[in-house]
Tab-separated table of C-alpha atoms in Angstrom:
chain	number	residue	atom	x	y	z
S	973	MET	CA	63.040	126.412	132.283
S	974	SER	CA	64.123	130.126	132.273
S	975	GLN	CA	67.080	132.521	131.920
S	976	VAL	CA	68.946	133.109	135.198
S	977	ASP	CA	68.152	136.693	136.149
S	978	SER	CA	70.917	139.174	136.851
S	979	SER	CA	69.382	139.798	140.263
S	980	ASN	CA	70.123	136.333	141.333
S	981	SER	CA	71.032	136.549	144.960
S	982	SER	CA	74.211	134.423	144.387
S	983	LEU	CA	75.600	137.181	142.183
S	984	ASN	CA	76.845	140.545	143.293
S	985	SER	CA	75.182	143.121	141.012
S	986	ASP	CA	78.523	145.047	140.717
S	987	VAL	CA	80.445	143.081	138.044
S	988	GLU	CA	83.808	144.579	139.062
S	989	VAL	CA	83.320	143.376	142.688
S	990	ALA	CA	81.887	139.990	141.592
S	991	ILE	CA	84.803	139.241	139.352
S	992	ALA	CA	87.370	140.273	142.045
S	993	GLU	CA	85.575	138.139	144.782
S	994	MET	CA	85.316	134.990	142.519
S	995	ALA	CA	88.852	135.442	141.273
S	996	SER	CA	90.156	135.277	144.792
S	997	ARG	CA	88.108	132.241	145.465
S	998	VAL	CA	89.329	130.225	142.404
S	999	SER	CA	92.854	131.535	141.792
S	1000	ASN	CA	95.462	129.036	141.023
S	1001	ARG	CA	98.198	131.644	140.947
S	1002	GLY	CA	101.438	129.992	142.115
S	1003	ARG	CA	99.863	126.608	142.705
S	1004	TRP	CA	102.432	125.063	140.301
S	1005	GLY	CA	105.185	127.511	140.740
S	1006	ALA	CA	105.914	131.052	139.540
S	1007	GLU	CA	107.226	129.737	136.148
S	1008	ASP	CA	103.995	127.702	135.244
S	1009	VAL	CA	102.640	128.017	131.883
S	1010	LEU	CA	100.196	124.985	131.815
S	1011	GLY	CA	97.425	125.999	134.268
S	1012	THR	CA	94.810	123.351	134.719
S	1013	MET	CA	96.510	121.119	132.101
S	1014	ASN	CA	98.776	120.288	135.002
S	1015	PHE	CA	95.934	118.057	136.192
S	1016	LEU	CA	96.021	116.028	132.908
S	1017	ASN	CA	99.090	113.749	133.539
S	1018	ASP	CA	100.334	110.448	132.317
S	1019	ASP	CA	97.967	108.536	134.555
S	1020	LYS	CA	94.975	110.429	133.229
S	1021	ARG	CA	96.115	109.589	129.755
S	1022	ARG	CA	96.434	105.938	130.466
S	1023	GLU	CA	92.876	106.027	132.198
S	1024	GLY	CA	91.513	107.743	129.042
S	1025	ALA	CA	93.071	105.252	126.672
S	1026	GLY	CA	91.590	102.422	128.700
S	1027	LEU	CA	88.072	103.547	127.882
S	1028	VAL	CA	88.381	102.503	124.262
S	1029	ARG	CA	86.146	99.462	123.749
S	1030	ARG	CA	84.552	99.440	120.339
S	1031	GLY	CA	87.090	101.729	118.517
S	1032	ALA	CA	84.113	104.053	117.411
S	1033	ALA	CA	85.615	107.510	116.539
S	1034	PHE	CA	83.752	110.835	116.337
S	1035	SER	CA	85.210	114.103	115.236
S	1036	LEU	CA	84.008	117.030	117.225
S	1037	ALA	CA	85.059	119.658	114.828
S	1038	GLN	CA	83.001	121.878	112.607
S	1039	GLY	CA	84.278	122.548	109.204
S	1040	PHE	CA	86.888	125.130	108.526
S	1041	ASN	CA	85.406	126.877	105.386
S	1042	SER	CA	83.765	129.955	104.129
S	1043	ASP	CA	80.295	128.475	105.243
S	1044	GLY	CA	81.068	129.039	108.873
S	1045	PRO	CA	79.537	131.123	111.769
S	1046	GLN	CA	81.758	134.197	111.607
S	1047	THR	CA	80.319	137.622	110.725
S	1048	GLY	CA	83.434	139.841	110.866
S	1049	TRP	CA	82.767	140.886	114.439
S	1050	ARG	CA	86.008	141.582	116.354
S	1051	GLN	CA	87.642	141.033	112.905
S	1052	ARG	CA	86.880	137.320	112.856
S	1053	ASN	CA	86.077	136.114	109.430
S	1054	ASN	CA	85.394	132.638	108.195
S	1055	PRO	CA	88.457	130.802	106.718
S	1056	VAL	CA	89.441	131.605	103.045
S	1057	HIS	CA	90.669	128.621	101.136
S	1058	THR	CA	92.727	129.216	97.944
S	1059	MET	CA	94.328	126.710	95.547
S	1060	LEU	CA	97.975	127.342	94.584
S	1061	ALA	CA	97.960	124.461	91.969
S	1062	THR	CA	95.165	122.306	90.684
S	1063	GLY	CA	94.334	119.174	88.555
S	1064	LEU	CA	93.781	121.592	85.651
S	1065	ASP	CA	97.414	122.754	85.939
S	1066	ALA	CA	98.540	119.252	85.971
S	1067	GLU	CA	96.426	117.874	83.177
S	1068	PHE	CA	97.340	120.596	80.807
S	1069	GLY	CA	100.982	120.719	81.759
S	1070	ALA	CA	101.138	124.213	83.147
S	1071	GLN	CA	103.308	123.048	85.987
S	1072	GLY	CA	106.449	122.479	83.951
S	1073	LEU	CA	107.400	119.353	85.758
S	1074	PRO	CA	109.107	116.273	84.156
S	1075	HIS	CA	107.709	112.880	83.182
S	1076	GLY	CA	104.058	113.841	83.716
S	1077	TRP	CA	104.389	114.538	87.382
S	1078	GLY	CA	101.572	116.676	88.658
S	1079	GLY	CA	100.235	117.913	91.990
S	1080	ALA	CA	97.878	120.164	93.796
S	1081	ASP	CA	98.748	122.644	96.634
S	1082	ASP	CA	96.581	124.983	98.728
S	1083	TYR	CA	96.591	127.295	101.757
S	1084	ILE	CA	94.048	129.041	104.059
S	1085	VAL	CA	93.964	132.359	105.553
S	1086	THR	CA	92.003	132.449	108.752
S	1087	PRO	CA	91.610	133.787	112.263
S	1088	LEU	CA	92.773	131.139	114.609
S	1089	GLN	CA	89.440	131.284	116.426
S	1090	ALA	CA	87.207	130.998	113.337
S	1091	SER	CA	85.845	127.573	114.074
S	1092	THR	CA	86.443	124.680	116.476
S	1093	GLN	CA	89.263	125.895	118.804
S	1094	TRP	CA	90.978	126.069	122.119
S	1095	ASP	CA	91.435	129.427	124.067
S	1096	GLY	CA	95.012	129.575	125.295
S	1097	LEU	CA	95.998	131.244	128.587
S	1098	GLY	CA	97.137	134.388	126.815
S	1099	HIS	CA	93.678	134.959	125.283
S	1100	VAL	CA	92.086	136.868	128.268
S	1101	PHE	CA	93.282	139.288	130.913
S	1102	ASP	CA	91.978	140.842	134.105
S	1103	HIS	CA	92.903	144.527	134.532
S	1104	GLY	CA	96.177	144.050	132.622
S	1105	GLU	CA	97.084	140.824	134.345
S	1106	ALA	CA	97.707	137.444	132.603
S	1107	TYR	CA	97.654	133.915	134.111
S	1108	ASN	CA	99.906	133.355	137.176
S	1109	GLY	CA	100.078	137.108	137.835
S	1110	ARG	CA	102.100	138.095	134.962
S	1111	ARG	CA	101.825	141.605	133.344
S	1112	ALA	CA	99.766	141.231	130.151
S	1113	SER	CA	102.217	143.400	128.251
S	1114	GLN	CA	105.079	141.050	129.090
S	1115	VAL	CA	103.198	137.950	127.962
S	1116	VAL	CA	101.489	138.922	124.780
S	1117	THR	CA	103.323	141.315	122.335
S	1118	SER	CA	103.139	141.985	118.746
S	1119	ASP	CA	105.210	138.726	118.323
S	1120	GLY	CA	102.390	136.825	120.136
S	1121	ASP	CA	102.230	134.965	123.374
S	1122	LEU	CA	105.783	134.616	124.281
S	1123	VAL	CA	105.038	132.776	127.545
S	1124	THR	CA	101.976	130.694	127.418
S	1125	GLY	CA	101.608	130.194	123.666
S	1126	ILE	CA	99.273	127.441	122.601
S	1127	GLU	CA	102.169	125.271	121.633
S	1128	THR	CA	102.919	124.766	125.295
S	1129	VAL	CA	100.075	122.194	125.528
S	1130	ALA	CA	100.384	120.706	122.084
S	1131	ASP	CA	101.475	117.245	123.454
S	1132	ARG	CA	99.162	117.167	126.597
S	1133	ILE	CA	95.572	117.245	125.605
S	1134	ALA	CA	94.630	113.629	125.485
S	1135	GLY	CA	92.894	111.695	128.213
S	1136	ARG	CA	89.404	111.092	129.659
S	1137	GLY	CA	86.674	113.022	128.129
S	1138	VAL	CA	83.023	113.350	129.471
S	1139	LEU	CA	80.113	114.562	127.629
S	1140	LEU	CA	77.437	116.367	129.773
S	1141	ASP	CA	74.550	116.573	127.403
S	1142	VAL	CA	72.742	119.333	129.295
S	1143	GLY	CA	70.578	120.164	126.204
S	1144	ARG	CA	69.171	116.562	126.182
S	1145	ALA	CA	68.870	116.337	130.022
S	1146	ILE	CA	66.953	119.417	130.911
S	1147	GLY	CA	66.233	121.158	127.605
S	1148	SER	CA	63.345	121.113	125.173
S	1149	ASP	CA	63.831	118.649	122.254
S	1150	GLY	CA	67.447	118.367	123.269
S	1151	GLU	CA	68.139	122.056	123.173
S	1152	LEU	CA	68.530	124.885	125.757
S	1153	THR	CA	67.049	128.232	124.687
S	1154	ASP	CA	69.370	131.194	124.030
S	1155	GLY	CA	70.192	133.091	127.157
S	1156	TYR	CA	69.729	130.066	129.357
S	1157	ALA	CA	72.443	130.064	132.155
S	1158	ILE	CA	73.621	126.538	132.960
S	1159	THR	CA	74.022	126.371	136.830
S	1160	VAL	CA	75.655	123.994	139.060
S	1161	ASP	CA	72.369	122.268	139.781
S	1162	ASP	CA	71.933	121.683	136.000
S	1163	LEU	CA	75.351	120.132	135.685
S	1164	GLU	CA	74.718	117.887	138.670
S	1165	ARG	CA	71.427	116.952	137.484
S	1166	THR	CA	72.807	116.064	134.073
S	1167	ILE	CA	75.366	113.799	135.823
S	1168	ASP	CA	72.691	112.184	138.022
S	1169	LEU	CA	70.546	111.354	134.860
S	1170	GLN	CA	73.617	110.030	132.827
S	1171	GLY	CA	74.978	107.941	135.602
S	1172	GLU	CA	77.924	107.753	137.940
S	1173	ARG	CA	80.402	107.308	134.941
S	1174	SER	CA	79.555	110.843	133.954
S	1175	VAL	CA	81.089	112.321	137.072
S	1176	VAL	CA	83.911	114.659	136.162
S	1177	GLY	CA	87.023	115.140	138.238
S	1178	ARG	CA	90.776	115.838	138.271
S	1179	GLY	CA	92.296	115.979	134.938
S	1180	ASP	CA	89.190	115.277	132.883
S	1181	ILE	CA	88.042	117.201	129.938
S	1182	MET	CA	84.415	118.170	130.313
S	1183	LEU	CA	82.248	118.578	127.256
S	1184	VAL	CA	79.024	120.587	127.673
S	1185	ARG	CA	76.360	120.213	124.856
S	1186	THR	CA	73.624	123.004	124.858
S	1187	GLY	CA	72.178	122.087	121.422
S	1188	GLN	CA	72.672	125.580	120.150
S	1189	LEU	CA	74.878	124.282	117.264
S	1190	SER	CA	72.070	121.809	116.412
S	1191	ARG	CA	69.642	124.799	116.145
S	1192	ALA	CA	72.163	126.848	114.058
S	1193	ARG	CA	72.690	123.978	111.731
S	1194	ARG	CA	68.939	123.642	111.208
S	1195	ASP	CA	67.793	127.226	111.193
S	1196	GLY	CA	70.947	129.178	109.931
S	1197	TRP	CA	73.829	130.769	111.627
S	1198	GLY	CA	71.997	134.038	112.552
S	1199	THR	CA	73.756	135.547	115.570
S	1200	TYR	CA	75.522	132.252	116.669
S	1201	ALA	CA	78.871	134.099	116.680
S	1202	GLY	CA	78.579	136.672	119.500
S	1203	GLY	CA	74.745	136.714	119.899
S	1204	ALA	CA	72.520	135.429	122.594
S	1205	ALA	CA	73.381	131.829	123.582
S	1206	PRO	CA	72.873	129.213	126.409
S	1207	GLY	CA	76.093	128.755	128.375
S	1208	LEU	CA	77.696	128.325	131.734
S	1209	SER	CA	76.656	130.585	134.418
S	1210	PHE	CA	79.215	132.861	136.222
S	1211	THR	CA	78.241	130.922	139.531
S	1212	THR	CA	79.777	127.708	138.070
S	1213	ALA	CA	83.358	129.042	138.465
S	1214	GLU	CA	83.800	127.632	142.014
S	1215	TRP	CA	82.474	124.340	140.931
S	1216	LEU	CA	84.842	124.169	137.918
S	1217	HIS	CA	87.691	124.970	140.202
S	1218	GLY	CA	86.665	122.367	142.771
S	1219	ARG	CA	86.418	119.653	140.192
S	1220	GLU	CA	89.992	120.257	139.102
S	1221	ILE	CA	89.186	119.587	135.528
S	1222	ALA	CA	91.769	120.164	132.880
S	1223	GLY	CA	89.540	121.782	130.333
S	1224	VAL	CA	85.938	122.475	129.309
S	1225	ALA	CA	84.436	122.858	125.870
S	1226	THR	CA	81.026	123.795	124.660
S	1227	ASP	CA	79.062	123.814	121.345
S	1228	THR	CA	78.660	127.539	121.531
S	1229	TRP	CA	80.630	130.566	120.357
S	1230	GLY	CA	81.486	131.920	123.765
S	1231	PHE	CA	81.295	129.099	126.494
S	1232	GLU	CA	79.302	131.249	128.894
S	1233	VAL	CA	75.700	132.391	128.833
S	1234	ARG	CA	74.904	135.328	126.608
S	1235	PRO	CA	73.707	137.969	127.449
S	1236	ASN	CA	75.980	137.855	130.340
S	1237	GLU	CA	74.359	137.822	133.823
S	1238	PHE	CA	75.413	141.427	134.779
S	1239	PRO	CA	74.483	144.724	133.084
S	1240	ASP	CA	77.037	146.150	130.763
S	1241	ALA	CA	79.309	143.095	131.095
S	1242	PHE	CA	81.431	141.161	128.671
S	1243	GLN	CA	82.370	137.626	129.201
S	1244	PRO	CA	83.093	137.913	133.001
S	1245	LEU	CA	83.383	134.094	133.460
S	1246	HIS	CA	86.333	134.053	130.924
S	1247	GLN	CA	87.896	136.985	132.866
S	1248	VAL	CA	87.896	134.839	135.997
S	1249	VAL	CA	88.678	131.261	134.785
S	1250	ILE	CA	91.445	132.030	132.150
S	1251	PRO	CA	93.767	134.672	133.914
S	1252	HIS	CA	93.036	133.453	137.503
S	1253	MET	CA	92.246	129.668	137.329
S	1254	GLY	CA	94.342	128.892	134.270
S	1255	LEU	CA	91.439	126.916	132.678
S	1256	PHE	CA	91.554	125.969	129.148
S	1257	ILE	CA	88.330	126.613	127.190
S	1258	GLY	CA	87.118	125.036	123.983
S	1259	GLU	CA	84.460	126.732	121.815
S	1260	MET	CA	82.382	125.774	118.773
S	1261	TRP	CA	82.919	122.141	119.186
S	1262	ASP	CA	80.355	119.747	117.465
S	1263	PHE	CA	78.889	117.229	119.791
S	1264	ASP	CA	75.838	116.046	117.928
S	1265	LYS	CA	76.922	112.572	116.579
S	1266	LEU	CA	78.720	111.753	119.649
S	1267	ALA	CA	75.685	112.777	121.770
S	1268	GLU	CA	73.472	110.432	119.776
S	1269	ASP	CA	75.901	107.596	120.322
S	1270	CYS	CA	76.154	108.316	124.026
S	1271	ALA	CA	72.447	108.533	124.443
S	1272	ALA	CA	72.097	105.075	122.587
S	1273	ASP	CA	74.498	103.099	124.743
S	1274	GLY	CA	74.402	105.168	127.939
S	1275	ILE	CA	78.187	105.703	128.020
S	1276	TYR	CA	79.205	109.344	128.179
S	1277	GLU	CA	82.871	108.838	128.919
S	1278	PHE	CA	85.578	108.198	126.275
S	1279	PHE	CA	89.183	108.695	125.258
S	1280	LEU	CA	89.590	112.228	123.828
S	1281	THR	CA	92.446	113.540	121.890
S	1282	ALA	CA	92.320	117.321	121.259
S	1283	ALA	CA	95.765	118.657	120.507
S	1284	PRO	CA	95.766	122.298	119.323
S	1285	LEU	CA	97.426	123.143	115.999
S	1286	PRO	CA	100.802	124.203	117.510
S	1287	VAL	CA	100.957	127.782	116.149
S	1288	THR	CA	103.871	129.197	117.917
S	1289	ALA	CA	102.988	132.027	120.374
S	1290	ALA	CA	99.196	131.803	119.420
S	1291	VAL	CA	96.639	132.732	122.049
S	1292	GLY	CA	94.273	130.046	120.596
S	1293	ALA	CA	94.335	127.563	117.760
S	1294	PRO	CA	92.099	125.386	115.700
S	1295	VAL	CA	91.631	121.778	116.800
S	1296	ASN	CA	90.038	118.629	115.398
S	1297	PRO	CA	89.061	116.910	118.588
S	1298	VAL	CA	88.297	113.147	118.277
S	1299	ALA	CA	86.379	111.189	120.867
S	1300	ILE	CA	86.978	107.390	120.775
S	1301	LYS	CA	84.629	104.874	122.620
């Protein structure tokens, strides 16, 4: 198992050309009309939600969220810090009567200050642009302003993301001790091999939410955060873009900070797969999801499909938002 080399013949060495060529092949611009704001979430319809709900047999539930606390992965890079949790009122206030409320009534309140992408989250369609262009061919400046994403804000999908989820445990399928090495680029062959090993009920298609476990979060939990946020990581290869498009999935989430392989597969590049799949395909991307407990259960019973509910916190006009995804088997 080795990292995909940037000289791979399937990749044009010029990142600008490669992005433009791939974008033209996977574009969903205008597919659902000029006013569309849902992108690939159009694939996740009522029928898919009923299908997902029908997968519940045992009622076993697994939260796929990391904690939202100060002991998180963020380092301050790109001004992303870990959540700050502060109490406004405590049990101490209540016990000693400092709250000034009648007949012994007491209570506690708190708040957090956090970047919306500090922990387990969805990337919205206003998160990434390509040469000043947002999803569906809109000008970036007319989509996201100082008031936020006024067109494709994350609240537009607050009631949609529930349906059939499928875990592709690539780390367990092809990795060493259940983990891929940092810098490993997951190819279409790797995804297909994982599906073959897990069985036909792991096949992903229209309207599904695909979860890709690399095992990097397992390693970070064991060894410390290190450069988990923004450093080298296993992830999807740029060459998977057409496969993702052809499968017509509603969204994809990984257990890594950045979804795609890092370092990226081109010299002097920054997240080129994001630059294709968000503004051109309209694909929703989840990052920093925690699959370990779910993966153990799936390996034990051989069932990798489940009902998944993963509504983002509907922060109005946000370009991404925290989520507590729950898989139910």
